[in-house]
Coordinates of C-alpha atoms in Angstrom, one line a residue:
M6 CA 0.0 0.0 0.0
N7 CA 1.5 3.3 -1.0
L8 CA 0.8 6.7 0.7
T9 CA -1.9 7.7 -1.8
D10 CA -3.8 4.5 -1.1
L11 CA -3.4 5.0 2.7
L12 CA -4.8 8.6 2.4
K13 CA -7.7 7.4 0.3
L14 CA -8.9 5.4 3.3
Y15 CA -9.6 8.7 5.1
G16 CA -10.9 11.0 2.4
D17 CA -10.9 12.1 -1.3
V18 CA -7.3 12.5 -2.6
Q19 CA -6.3 14.5 -5.6
E20 CA -2.7 14.5 -6.7
H21 CA -1.0 17.6 -8.1
E22 CA -4.1 19.7 -7.3
P23 CA -3.8 23.5 -8.1
M24 CA -4.4 25.3 -4.8
S25 CA -5.7 28.3 -6.7
A26 CA -9.0 26.4 -7.1
H27 CA -9.3 26.4 -3.3
T28 CA -8.3 29.9 -2.2
T29 CA -10.2 33.2 -2.1
Y30 CA -7.7 35.1 -4.2
K31 CA -7.2 32.3 -6.7
I32 CA -3.5 32.0 -5.9
G33 CA -1.3 29.1 -4.9
G34 CA 0.9 26.5 -6.3
T35 CA 0.3 22.8 -6.9
A36 CA -0.2 20.5 -3.9
R37 CA 1.4 17.1 -4.1
W38 CA -1.7 15.6 -2.3
F39 CA -4.9 17.5 -1.6
I40 CA -7.1 15.6 0.9
Q41 CA -10.7 16.3 1.8
P42 CA -11.3 14.2 4.9
R43 CA -14.6 12.3 5.2
S44 CA -15.0 13.1 8.9
V45 CA -13.4 14.7 11.9
T46 CA -12.1 11.3 12.9
A47 CA -10.5 10.9 9.5
L48 CA -9.0 14.4 9.8
M49 CA -7.5 13.5 13.2
R50 CA -5.9 10.3 11.7
I51 CA -4.4 12.2 8.8
M52 CA -3.0 14.7 11.2
Q53 CA -1.5 11.9 13.3
Y54 CA 0.3 10.4 10.3
A55 CA 1.6 13.9 9.3
C56 CA 2.8 14.5 12.9
L57 CA 4.4 11.1 12.9
A58 CA 6.2 11.8 9.7
I59 CA 7.5 15.2 11.0
V60 CA 8.7 13.6 14.3
V61 CA 10.5 10.8 12.5
I62 CA 12.2 13.2 10.1
I63 CA 13.3 15.5 13.0
Y64 CA 14.5 12.6 15.0
A65 CA 16.5 11.3 12.0
Y66 CA 18.0 14.7 11.4
V67 CA 19.0 15.2 15.1
T68 CA 20.4 11.7 15.1
Y69 CA 22.4 12.4 11.9
R70 CA 23.8 15.6 13.3
I71 CA 24.8 14.1 16.6
S72 CA 26.3 10.9 15.2
S73 CA 28.1 12.5 12.3
R74 CA 29.8 14.8 14.8
V75 CA 30.6 12.0 17.2
A76 CA 32.0 9.9 14.3
L77 CA 34.5 12.7 13.7
H78 CA 36.0 12.3 17.2
P79 CA 39.0 9.9 16.8
M80 CA 38.5 8.3 20.2
S81 CA 34.8 7.6 19.6
D82 CA 33.4 4.1 19.3
M83 CA 31.4 5.1 16.3
N84 CA 34.6 6.4 14.6
A85 CA 36.3 3.1 15.2
H86 CA 33.4 1.1 13.8
A87 CA 33.0 3.4 10.7
R88 CA 36.7 3.2 10.0
S89 CA 36.7 -0.6 10.3
V90 CA 34.1 -0.7 7.6
A91 CA 36.3 1.4 5.3
E92 CA 39.4 -0.7 6.1
I93 CA 37.8 -4.2 6.0
W94 CA 34.8 -4.2 3.6
L95 CA 36.1 -1.8 1.0
N96 CA 39.6 -3.3 0.9
A97 CA 39.6 -6.8 -0.6
S98 CA 43.2 -7.4 0.4
N99 CA 42.2 -7.1 4.0
G100 CA 39.8 -10.1 3.8
G101 CA 36.9 -8.2 2.3
F102 CA 33.3 -9.4 2.6
E103 CA 34.0 -12.7 4.5
R104 CA 36.2 -11.0 7.2
F105 CA 33.7 -8.1 7.4
F106 CA 30.8 -10.3 8.6
S107 CA 33.0 -12.5 10.8
E108 CA 34.5 -9.6 12.7
T109 CA 31.8 -6.9 13.0
S110 CA 29.4 -6.7 15.8
Y111 CA 26.7 -4.7 14.1
P112 CA 26.5 -6.1 10.5
G113 CA 23.3 -4.1 9.5
W114 CA 24.8 -0.8 10.6
H115 CA 28.2 -1.7 9.1
A116 CA 26.6 -2.7 5.8
L117 CA 24.7 0.6 5.6
V118 CA 27.9 2.6 6.3
A119 CA 29.7 0.6 3.6
I120 CA 26.9 1.4 1.1
F121 CA 27.1 5.1 2.0
L122 CA 30.9 5.1 1.7
V123 CA 30.6 3.5 -1.8
C124 CA 28.1 6.3 -2.7
G125 CA 30.8 8.9 -1.8
L126 CA 30.0 10.0 1.7
S127 CA 32.7 10.7 4.2
V128 CA 33.1 8.2 7.1
A129 CA 31.4 10.7 9.5
Q130 CA 28.5 11.3 7.0
A131 CA 28.1 7.6 6.3
A132 CA 28.0 6.8 10.1
G133 CA 25.5 9.6 10.7
A134 CA 23.3 8.5 7.8
A135 CA 23.2 4.9 8.9
C136 CA 22.3 6.0 12.5
A137 CA 19.6 8.2 11.0
L138 CA 18.0 5.4 9.0
F139 CA 18.0 3.1 12.1
A140 CA 16.6 6.0 14.1
C141 CA 13.7 6.2 11.6
L142 CA 13.1 2.5 11.9
T143 CA 13.3 2.7 15.7
A144 CA 10.8 5.6 15.8
L145 CA 8.3 3.7 13.7
V146 CA 8.6 0.5 15.8
V147 CA 8.2 2.4 19.1
W148 CA 5.1 4.3 17.7
Y149 CA 3.6 1.0 16.5
V150 CA 4.2 -0.8 19.8
A151 CA 2.9 2.2 21.8
R152 CA -0.3 2.2 19.7
I153 CA -0.7 -1.5 20.4
V154 CA -0.1 -1.2 24.2
I155 CA -2.0 2.1 24.7
G156 CA -4.8 1.3 22.2
E157 CA -5.6 2.1 18.6
R158 CA -7.8 5.1 19.5
A159 CA -5.0 6.7 21.5
G160 CA -2.8 7.7 18.5
W161 CA -1.9 11.1 19.9
L162 CA -0.8 9.5 23.2
A163 CA 1.2 6.9 21.4
L164 CA 2.9 9.7 19.4
G165 CA 3.7 11.6 22.7
V166 CA 5.1 8.4 24.3
M167 CA 7.3 7.9 21.2
V168 CA 8.6 11.4 21.4
V169 CA 9.4 11.2 25.1
L170 CA 11.1 7.8 24.8
L171 CA 13.2 8.7 21.8
F172 CA 14.1 12.4 22.3
V173 CA 14.6 12.3 26.1
T174 CA 17.0 9.4 25.9
A175 CA 18.9 10.8 22.9
I176 CA 19.3 14.2 24.6
Y177 CA 19.5 13.3 28.3
L178 CA 22.2 10.6 28.0
P179 CA 24.8 12.9 26.3
W180 CA 23.9 15.7 28.6
Y181 CA 24.2 13.5 31.7
S182 CA 27.6 12.1 30.5
D183 CA 29.2 13.7 27.6
S184 CA 31.5 10.6 27.1
V185 CA 28.5 8.2 26.7
Y186 CA 29.2 7.9 22.9
M187 CA 32.9 7.9 23.2
G188 CA 33.3 4.1 23.6

């Protein structure tokens, strides 16, 4: 199911709709999706999905900024892991692919870092981007589990629980101990 199909569950969706048809002064650009909700409940659900997307994007961005900065520090655990990817995976004379999976402790993260390195990102950027992608996945899983535990109708509460769990731990831990990410 793509995003358009999901939105159609809650209202009428027009793609690439000119906003000038919906404004008093007949001005406005083209909206990627123009949604007319079927009910107040549908409007609330659409707003929950929009807020979820915004929170996930902000969380991924904050994670990227923190992790790419930490990965620059030569004594950080993240720097050591990211450099090992560059040295082992991308250098066939060092054992390459087989050695990579036998010696790494976080193969999913290391594989993502390797992909980003091949795409031309620096070690710090690749580490930050891999952390950001896993942060998105974590945020979505936490939100989904919170909705199951709290209840389907408590979507806003689940979103609030997700924000508290993710942001408070991400911000509080480095504030409490600035060496928490230094290995």
